PDB file of C-alpha atoms in Angstrom:
ATOM      1  CA  UNK A   1      -0.027   0.038  -0.001  1.00  0.00           C
ATOM      2  CA  UNK A   2       1.247   3.519  -0.785  1.00  0.00           C
ATOM      3  CA  UNK A   3       2.334   5.643   2.191  1.00  0.00           C
ATOM      4  CA  UNK A   4       0.233   8.693   2.928  1.00  0.00           C
ATOM      5  CA  UNK A   5       3.051  11.185   2.923  1.00  0.00           C
ATOM      6  CA  UNK A   6       2.463  14.897   2.990  1.00  0.00           C
ATOM      7  CA  UNK A   7       4.159  16.740   0.121  1.00  0.00           C
ATOM      8  CA  UNK A   8       7.025  17.902   2.426  1.00  0.00           C
ATOM      9  CA  UNK A   9       7.562  14.479   3.848  1.00  0.00           C
ATOM     10  CA  UNK A  10       7.497  12.844   0.429  1.00  0.00           C
ATOM     11  CA  UNK A  11      10.329  15.057  -0.722  1.00  0.00           C
ATOM     12  CA  UNK A  12      12.216  14.698   2.521  1.00  0.00           C
ATOM     13  CA  UNK A  13      12.248  10.805   2.408  1.00  0.00           C
ATOM     14  CA  UNK A  14      12.347  10.324  -1.318  1.00  0.00           C
ATOM     15  CA  UNK A  15      15.096   8.140  -2.784  1.00  0.00           C
ATOM     16  CA  UNK A  16      18.143  10.135  -3.877  1.00  0.00           C
ATOM     17  CA  UNK A  17      17.853  11.008  -7.617  1.00  0.00           C
ATOM     18  CA  UNK A  18      21.608  10.756  -8.244  1.00  0.00           C
ATOM     19  CA  UNK A  19      23.007   8.198  -5.746  1.00  0.00           C
ATOM     20  CA  UNK A  20      26.681   7.765  -5.511  1.00  0.00           C
ATOM     21  CA  UNK A  21      26.693   4.482  -3.630  1.00  0.00           C
ATOM     22  CA  UNK A  22      26.724   1.393  -5.886  1.00  0.00           C
ATOM     23  CA  UNK A  23      23.569  -0.662  -6.327  1.00  0.00           C
ATOM     24  CA  UNK A  24      23.532  -4.119  -4.842  1.00  0.00           C
ATOM     25  CA  UNK A  25      21.232  -7.093  -5.763  1.00  0.00           C
ATOM     26  CA  UNK A  26      19.457  -9.227  -3.160  1.00  0.00           C
ATOM     27  CA  UNK A  27      17.554 -12.181  -4.486  1.00  0.00           C
ATOM     28  CA  UNK A  28      15.395 -14.086  -2.074  1.00  0.00           C
ATOM     29  CA  UNK A  29      15.887 -17.787  -1.578  1.00  0.00           C
ATOM     30  CA  UNK A  30      12.738 -18.820   0.373  1.00  0.00           C
ATOM     31  CA  UNK A  31      14.444 -21.826   1.964  1.00  0.00           C
ATOM     32  CA  UNK A  32      16.844 -19.502   3.845  1.00  0.00           C
ATOM     33  CA  UNK A  33      14.733 -16.349   4.186  1.00  0.00           C
ATOM     34  CA  UNK A  34      12.808 -15.004   7.211  1.00  0.00           C
ATOM     35  CA  UNK A  35      10.549 -12.092   7.862  1.00  0.00           C
ATOM     36  CA  UNK A  36      11.590 -10.585  11.210  1.00  0.00           C
ATOM     37  CA  UNK A  37       9.202  -8.003  12.719  1.00  0.00           C
ATOM     38  CA  UNK A  38      10.453  -6.034  15.723  1.00  0.00           C
ATOM     39  CA  UNK A  39       8.179  -4.772  18.435  1.00  0.00           C
ATOM     40  CA  UNK A  40       4.790  -5.308  16.733  1.00  0.00           C
ATOM     41  CA  UNK A  41       3.195  -4.062  19.968  1.00  0.00           C
ATOM     42  CA  UNK A  42       0.504  -1.652  21.056  1.00  0.00           C
ATOM     43  CA  UNK A  43       2.777   0.842  22.813  1.00  0.00           C
ATOM     44  CA  UNK A  44       4.604   1.892  19.598  1.00  0.00           C
ATOM     45  CA  UNK A  45       1.995   1.174  16.875  1.00  0.00           C
ATOM     46  CA  UNK A  46      -1.380   2.232  18.283  1.00  0.00           C
ATOM     47  CA  UNK A  47      -2.951   5.544  19.194  1.00  0.00           C
ATOM     48  CA  UNK A  48      -3.580   3.853  22.527  1.00  0.00           C
ATOM     49  CA  UNK A  49       0.080   3.278  22.955  1.00  0.00           C
ATOM     50  CA  UNK A  50       2.267   5.176  25.423  1.00  0.00           C
ATOM     51  CA  UNK A  51       4.717   6.209  22.700  1.00  0.00           C
ATOM     52  CA  UNK A  52       2.102   7.460  20.249  1.00  0.00           C
ATOM     53  CA  UNK A  53       2.794  11.209  20.838  1.00  0.00           C
ATOM     54  CA  UNK A  54       6.312  10.591  19.629  1.00  0.00           C
ATOM     55  CA  UNK A  55       5.807   8.068  16.866  1.00  0.00           C
ATOM     56  CA  UNK A  56       2.187   8.547  15.718  1.00  0.00           C
ATOM     57  CA  UNK A  57       2.996  10.892  12.899  1.00  0.00           C
ATOM     58  CA  UNK A  58       5.550   8.500  11.374  1.00  0.00           C
ATOM     59  CA  UNK A  59       3.402   5.398  11.925  1.00  0.00           C
ATOM     60  CA  UNK A  60       0.548   7.195  10.085  1.00  0.00           C
ATOM     61  CA  UNK A  61       2.652   8.576   7.292  1.00  0.00           C
ATOM     62  CA  UNK A  62       4.083   5.210   6.492  1.00  0.00           C
ATOM     63  CA  UNK A  63       0.800   3.358   6.710  1.00  0.00           C
ATOM     64  CA  UNK A  64       2.773   1.073   9.014  1.00  0.00           C
ATOM     65  CA  UNK A  65       0.162  -1.278  10.449  1.00  0.00           C
ATOM     66  CA  UNK A  66      -1.627  -2.119   7.094  1.00  0.00           C
ATOM     67  CA  UNK A  67       1.822  -2.564   5.478  1.00  0.00           C
ATOM     68  CA  UNK A  68       2.874  -5.036   8.171  1.00  0.00           C
ATOM     69  CA  UNK A  69      -0.399  -6.935   7.649  1.00  0.00           C
ATOM     70  CA  UNK A  70       0.529  -7.219   3.983  1.00  0.00           C
ATOM     71  CA  UNK A  71       4.038  -8.442   4.790  1.00  0.00           C
ATOM     72  CA  UNK A  72       2.762 -11.036   7.306  1.00  0.00           C
ATOM     73  CA  UNK A  73       0.199 -12.290   4.783  1.00  0.00           C
ATOM     74  CA  UNK A  74       2.699 -12.523   1.965  1.00  0.00           C
ATOM     75  CA  UNK A  75       5.324 -14.265   4.120  1.00  0.00           C
ATOM     76  CA  UNK A  76       2.825 -16.895   5.379  1.00  0.00           C
ATOM     77  CA  UNK A  77       1.640 -17.471   1.765  1.00  0.00           C
ATOM     78  CA  UNK A  78       5.226 -17.915   0.623  1.00  0.00           C
ATOM     79  CA  UNK A  79       5.917 -20.348   3.500  1.00  0.00           C
ATOM     80  CA  UNK A  80       9.026 -18.593   4.717  1.00  0.00           C
ATOM     81  CA  UNK A  81      10.057 -18.457   8.421  1.00  0.00           C
ATOM     82  CA  UNK A  82       8.479 -15.629  10.322  1.00  0.00           C
ATOM     83  CA  UNK A  83       9.838 -14.397  13.657  1.00  0.00           C
ATOM     84  CA  UNK A  84       9.079 -11.496  16.039  1.00  0.00           C
ATOM     85  CA  UNK A  85      11.508  -9.869  18.376  1.00  0.00           C
ATOM     86  CA  UNK A  86       9.475  -8.204  21.105  1.00  0.00           C
ATOM     87  CA  UNK A  87      10.396  -5.676  23.757  1.00  0.00           C
ATOM     88  CA  UNK A  88       9.347  -6.322  27.357  1.00  0.00           C
ATOM     89  CA  UNK A  89      10.381  -4.751  30.655  1.00  0.00           C
ATOM     90  CA  UNK A  90       9.924  -6.378  34.053  1.00  0.00           C
ATOM     91  CA  UNK A  91      10.002  -4.700  37.479  1.00  0.00           C
ATOM     92  CA  UNK A  92      13.759  -5.246  37.935  1.00  0.00           C
ATOM     93  CA  UNK A  93      14.500  -3.486  34.717  1.00  0.00           C
ATOM     94  CA  UNK A  94      13.230  -0.343  36.281  1.00  0.00           C
ATOM     95  CA  UNK A  95      16.045  -0.381  38.751  1.00  0.00           C
ATOM     96  CA  UNK A  96      18.944  -0.123  36.223  1.00  0.00           C
ATOM     97  CA  UNK A  97      21.590   2.241  37.736  1.00  0.00           C
ATOM     98  CA  UNK A  98      22.156   4.143  34.474  1.00  0.00           C
ATOM     99  CA  UNK A  99      19.941   4.694  31.439  1.00  0.00           C
ATOM    100  CA  UNK A 100      20.069   6.363  28.073  1.00  0.00           C
ATOM    101  CA  UNK A 101      17.405   8.912  27.164  1.00  0.00           C
ATOM    102  CA  UNK A 102      15.091   6.450  25.382  1.00  0.00           C
ATOM    103  CA  UNK A 103      15.391   3.848  28.150  1.00  0.00           C
ATOM    104  CA  UNK A 104      14.512   6.491  30.716  1.00  0.00           C
ATOM    105  CA  UNK A 105      11.473   7.634  28.713  1.00  0.00           C
ATOM    106  CA  UNK A 106      10.229   4.084  28.343  1.00  0.00           C
ATOM    107  CA  UNK A 107      10.702   3.272  32.026  1.00  0.00           C
ATOM    108  CA  UNK A 108       9.175   6.585  33.104  1.00  0.00           C
ATOM    109  CA  UNK A 109       5.956   6.021  31.090  1.00  0.00           C
ATOM    110  CA  UNK A 110       5.838   2.241  31.650  1.00  0.00           C
ATOM    111  CA  UNK A 111       6.149   1.289  28.003  1.00  0.00           C
ATOM    112  CA  UNK A 112       6.342  -2.421  27.284  1.00  0.00           C
ATOM    113  CA  UNK A 113       5.881  -3.265  30.947  1.00  0.00           C
ATOM    114  CA  UNK A 114       4.819  -6.716  32.019  1.00  0.00           C
ATOM    115  CA  UNK A 115       4.412  -8.183  35.509  1.00  0.00           C
ATOM    116  CA  UNK A 116       6.989 -10.845  34.844  1.00  0.00           C
ATOM    117  CA  UNK A 117       8.304 -13.395  32.400  1.00  0.00           C
ATOM    118  CA  UNK A 118       6.254 -16.322  33.846  1.00  0.00           C
ATOM    119  CA  UNK A 119       2.863 -14.693  33.935  1.00  0.00           C
ATOM    120  CA  UNK A 120       0.481 -13.173  31.414  1.00  0.00           C
ATOM    121  CA  UNK A 121      -1.546 -11.372  34.176  1.00  0.00           C
ATOM    122  CA  UNK A 122      -2.527  -7.965  32.816  1.00  0.00           C
ATOM    123  CA  UNK A 123      -0.767  -8.697  29.508  1.00  0.00           C
ATOM    124  CA  UNK A 124      -3.700  -8.956  27.100  1.00  0.00           C
ATOM    125  CA  UNK A 125      -4.779  -5.613  25.760  1.00  0.00           C
ATOM    126  CA  UNK A 126      -1.826  -3.920  27.494  1.00  0.00           C
ATOM    127  CA  UNK A 127       0.771  -1.739  25.726  1.00  0.00           C
ATOM    128  CA  UNK A 128       3.153  -4.700  25.704  1.00  0.00           C
ATOM    129  CA  UNK A 129       0.579  -6.904  23.849  1.00  0.00           C
ATOM    130  CA  UNK A 130       0.766  -7.552  20.128  1.00  0.00           C
ATOM    131  CA  UNK A 131      -1.491  -5.458  17.900  1.00  0.00           C
ATOM    132  CA  UNK A 132      -4.787  -7.225  17.277  1.00  0.00           C
ATOM    133  CA  UNK A 133      -4.202  -6.969  13.531  1.00  0.00           C
ATOM    134  CA  UNK A 134      -1.104  -9.172  13.788  1.00  0.00           C
ATOM    135  CA  UNK A 135      -2.274 -11.852  16.305  1.00  0.00           C
ATOM    136  CA  UNK A 136      -3.661 -14.212  13.630  1.00  0.00           C
ATOM    137  CA  UNK A 137      -0.133 -14.368  12.133  1.00  0.00           C
ATOM    138  CA  UNK A 138       1.909 -14.275  15.372  1.00  0.00           C
ATOM    139  CA  UNK A 139      -0.185 -16.735  17.322  1.00  0.00           C
ATOM    140  CA  UNK A 140      -0.649 -19.332  14.707  1.00  0.00           C
ATOM    141  CA  UNK A 141       1.753 -21.803  16.393  1.00  0.00           C
ATOM    142  CA  UNK A 142       4.363 -21.381  13.618  1.00  0.00           C
ATOM    143  CA  UNK A 143       5.711 -17.930  14.071  1.00  0.00           C
ATOM    144  CA  UNK A 144       8.824 -17.813  16.259  1.00  0.00           C
ATOM    145  CA  UNK A 145       8.205 -15.456  19.275  1.00  0.00           C
ATOM    146  CA  UNK A 146      11.703 -14.669  20.483  1.00  0.00           C
ATOM    147  CA  UNK A 147      12.698 -13.788  24.005  1.00  0.00           C
ATOM    148  CA  UNK A 148      12.632 -10.037  24.522  1.00  0.00           C
ATOM    149  CA  UNK A 149      15.432  -7.716  23.581  1.00  0.00           C
ATOM    150  CA  UNK A 150      16.199  -5.199  26.284  1.00  0.00           C
ATOM    151  CA  UNK A 151      17.827  -2.195  24.707  1.00  0.00           C
ATOM    152  CA  UNK A 152      17.770  -2.095  20.894  1.00  0.00           C
ATOM    153  CA  UNK A 153      19.543  -5.019  19.241  1.00  0.00           C
ATOM    154  CA  UNK A 154      19.149  -8.843  19.446  1.00  0.00           C
ATOM    155  CA  UNK A 155      22.313  -9.439  21.384  1.00  0.00           C
ATOM    156  CA  UNK A 156      20.364 -10.221  24.548  1.00  0.00           C
ATOM    157  CA  UNK A 157      17.647 -12.423  22.972  1.00  0.00           C
ATOM    158  CA  UNK A 158      17.519 -15.679  21.065  1.00  0.00           C
ATOM    159  CA  UNK A 159      16.695 -14.342  17.596  1.00  0.00           C
ATOM    160  CA  UNK A 160      19.962 -15.363  15.929  1.00  0.00           C
ATOM    161  CA  UNK A 161      19.854 -18.788  17.571  1.00  0.00           C
ATOM    162  CA  UNK A 162      16.350 -19.379  16.308  1.00  0.00           C
ATOM    163  CA  UNK A 163      17.141 -18.214  12.811  1.00  0.00           C
ATOM    164  CA  UNK A 164      20.297 -20.292  12.730  1.00  0.00           C
ATOM    165  CA  UNK A 165      18.434 -23.431  13.735  1.00  0.00           C
ATOM    166  CA  UNK A 166      16.133 -22.825  10.781  1.00  0.00           C
ATOM    167  CA  UNK A 167      19.051 -22.415   8.412  1.00  0.00           C
ATOM    168  CA  UNK A 168      18.216 -18.825   7.800  1.00  0.00           C
ATOM    169  CA  UNK A 169      20.811 -16.324   6.586  1.00  0.00           C
ATOM    170  CA  UNK A 170      18.487 -13.844   4.674  1.00  0.00           C
ATOM    171  CA  UNK A 171      16.277 -11.520   6.677  1.00  0.00           C
ATOM    172  CA  UNK A 172      13.491  -9.130   5.676  1.00  0.00           C
ATOM    173  CA  UNK A 173      13.384  -6.625   8.512  1.00  0.00           C
ATOM    174  CA  UNK A 174      10.421  -4.443   9.567  1.00  0.00           C
ATOM    175  CA  UNK A 175       8.850  -2.961  12.666  1.00  0.00           C
ATOM    176  CA  UNK A 176       9.736  -0.383  15.329  1.00  0.00           C
ATOM    177  CA  UNK A 177      11.538   1.862  16.140  1.00  0.00           C
ATOM    178  CA  UNK A 178      13.327   2.493  12.806  1.00  0.00           C
ATOM    179  CA  UNK A 179      16.364   4.402  14.198  1.00  0.00           C
ATOM    180  CA  UNK A 180      16.687   2.360  17.363  1.00  0.00           C
ATOM    181  CA  UNK A 181      15.640  -1.368  17.438  1.00  0.00           C
ATOM    182  CA  UNK A 182      15.289  -1.868  13.699  1.00  0.00           C
ATOM    183  CA  UNK A 183      18.605  -0.273  12.900  1.00  0.00           C
ATOM    184  CA  UNK A 184      20.352  -2.113  15.804  1.00  0.00           C
ATOM    185  CA  UNK A 185      18.904  -5.443  14.661  1.00  0.00           C
ATOM    186  CA  UNK A 186      20.092  -4.684  11.116  1.00  0.00           C
ATOM    187  CA  UNK A 187      23.580  -3.808  12.289  1.00  0.00           C
ATOM    188  CA  UNK A 188      23.954  -6.900  14.487  1.00  0.00           C
ATOM    189  CA  UNK A 189      22.609  -9.260  11.904  1.00  0.00           C
ATOM    190  CA  UNK A 190      24.943  -7.796   9.279  1.00  0.00           C
ATOM    191  CA  UNK A 191      27.883  -8.212  11.564  1.00  0.00           C
ATOM    192  CA  UNK A 192      26.859 -11.885  12.044  1.00  0.00           C
ATOM    193  CA  UNK A 193      26.905 -12.505   8.236  1.00  0.00           C
ATOM    194  CA  UNK A 194      23.263 -12.249   7.406  1.00  0.00           C
ATOM    195  CA  UNK A 195      21.897 -10.657   4.252  1.00  0.00           C
ATOM    196  CA  UNK A 196      19.354  -8.025   5.271  1.00  0.00           C
ATOM    197  CA  UNK A 197      16.660  -6.167   3.408  1.00  0.00           C
ATOM    198  CA  UNK A 198      14.772  -3.364   5.313  1.00  0.00           C
ATOM    199  CA  UNK A 199      11.228  -2.546   4.280  1.00  0.00           C
ATOM    200  CA  UNK A 200      11.304   1.262   4.330  1.00  0.00           C
ATOM    201  CA  UNK A 201       7.531   1.852   4.734  1.00  0.00           C
ATOM    202  CA  UNK A 202       7.072  -0.941   7.216  1.00  0.00           C
ATOM    203  CA  UNK A 203       9.080   0.899   9.847  1.00  0.00           C
ATOM    204  CA  UNK A 204       8.551   4.174  11.671  1.00  0.00           C
ATOM    205  CA  UNK A 205      10.274   6.250  14.262  1.00  0.00           C
ATOM    206  CA  UNK A 206       9.943   9.174  16.657  1.00  0.00           C
ATOM    207  CA  UNK A 207       9.769  12.644  15.126  1.00  0.00           C
ATOM    208  CA  UNK A 208      10.783  15.127  17.786  1.00  0.00           C
ATOM    209  CA  UNK A 209      12.401  18.534  18.168  1.00  0.00           C
ATOM    210  CA  UNK A 210      15.465  16.447  19.075  1.00  0.00           C
ATOM    211  CA  UNK A 211      15.528  14.981  15.567  1.00  0.00           C
ATOM    212  CA  UNK A 212      13.664  12.934  12.889  1.00  0.00           C
ATOM    213  CA  UNK A 213      14.377   9.374  13.729  1.00  0.00           C
ATOM    214  CA  UNK A 214      12.804   8.079  10.522  1.00  0.00           C
ATOM    215  CA  UNK A 215      15.101  10.161   8.351  1.00  0.00           C
ATOM    216  CA  UNK A 216      18.144   9.224  10.359  1.00  0.00           C
ATOM    217  CA  UNK A 217      17.337   5.532   9.995  1.00  0.00           C
ATOM    218  CA  UNK A 218      16.555   5.767   6.303  1.00  0.00           C
ATOM    219  CA  UNK A 219      19.961   7.377   5.612  1.00  0.00           C
ATOM    220  CA  UNK A 220      21.704   4.484   7.436  1.00  0.00           C
ATOM    221  CA  UNK A 221      19.643   1.861   5.774  1.00  0.00           C
ATOM    222  CA  UNK A 222      20.785   3.197   2.397  1.00  0.00           C
ATOM    223  CA  UNK A 223      24.366   2.973   3.465  1.00  0.00           C
ATOM    224  CA  UNK A 224      24.363  -0.472   5.071  1.00  0.00           C
ATOM    225  CA  UNK A 225      21.381  -2.691   4.202  1.00  0.00           C
ATOM    226  CA  UNK A 226      21.774  -5.198   1.416  1.00  0.00           C
ATOM    227  CA  UNK A 227      18.441  -3.925   0.093  1.00  0.00           C
ATOM    228  CA  UNK A 228      15.881  -1.190   0.974  1.00  0.00           C
ATOM    229  CA  UNK A 229      12.496  -2.096  -0.423  1.00  0.00           C
ATOM    230  CA  UNK A 230       8.929  -0.808  -0.192  1.00  0.00           C
ATOM    231  CA  UNK A 231       6.182  -3.036   1.103  1.00  0.00           C
ATOM    232  CA  UNK A 232       4.843  -3.408  -2.504  1.00  0.00           C
ATOM    233  CA  UNK A 233       8.261  -4.500  -3.732  1.00  0.00           C
ATOM    234  CA  UNK A 234       8.687  -6.928  -0.942  1.00  0.00           C
ATOM    235  CA  UNK A 235       5.252  -8.456  -1.418  1.00  0.00           C
ATOM    236  CA  UNK A 236       5.944  -8.853  -5.116  1.00  0.00           C
ATOM    237  CA  UNK A 237       9.101 -10.681  -4.361  1.00  0.00           C
ATOM    238  CA  UNK A 238       7.383 -13.005  -1.838  1.00  0.00           C
ATOM    239  CA  UNK A 239       4.484 -13.825  -4.237  1.00  0.00           C
ATOM    240  CA  UNK A 240       6.720 -14.472  -7.160  1.00  0.00           C
ATOM    241  CA  UNK A 241       5.483 -11.545  -9.235  1.00  0.00           C
ATOM    242  CA  UNK A 242       9.045 -10.168  -9.464  1.00  0.00           C
TER     243      UNK A 242
END
């Protein structure tokens, strides 16, 4: 689906007309490809979420939730591995002795909070829960639900182990937040030898006086990712139309 950019946003985020960096080709091999969706959760994707004042504009501009539904649907139809890397905080995480700005914001407002790793008390319909639109895909008994990442990248969870056990070394990456968790997952996967495509309109980020997180991420995706695709382009590749 086409993003609903305003004219100013469309110009700001448009692909460079005269890129200097060389083009690279990434061809999907379904047997070793996974769709990895980061933080498909209420707190960062819903108007009911605690981070909505910071991320809502970007989520809306990119048509993020419908685009993720398209990606989940196409990935399931293609029969590729699907994994989610969620973000959860427990009570002891709130007692960290030092925190970076985003960590402090999340802990101050209670984003991604759960009562504990061994209980789902209060989890359903909370900010830490998955978006309702995604539950049919995530809770089908086939999608890999990884242990939570705690800061931004997958170093502290089991994503790479799970992908490795499935023989995966190609990743289609989407989710939240573009300049934090998505970029950190991309960087770590690249360093581990994975081939990574980022879906540029299936991510979003905070847009604050401190800076435009989506623009920052998009620039780095162009420099580092093996491919930067739109949702339409990705769906076409997954459905065999390209």
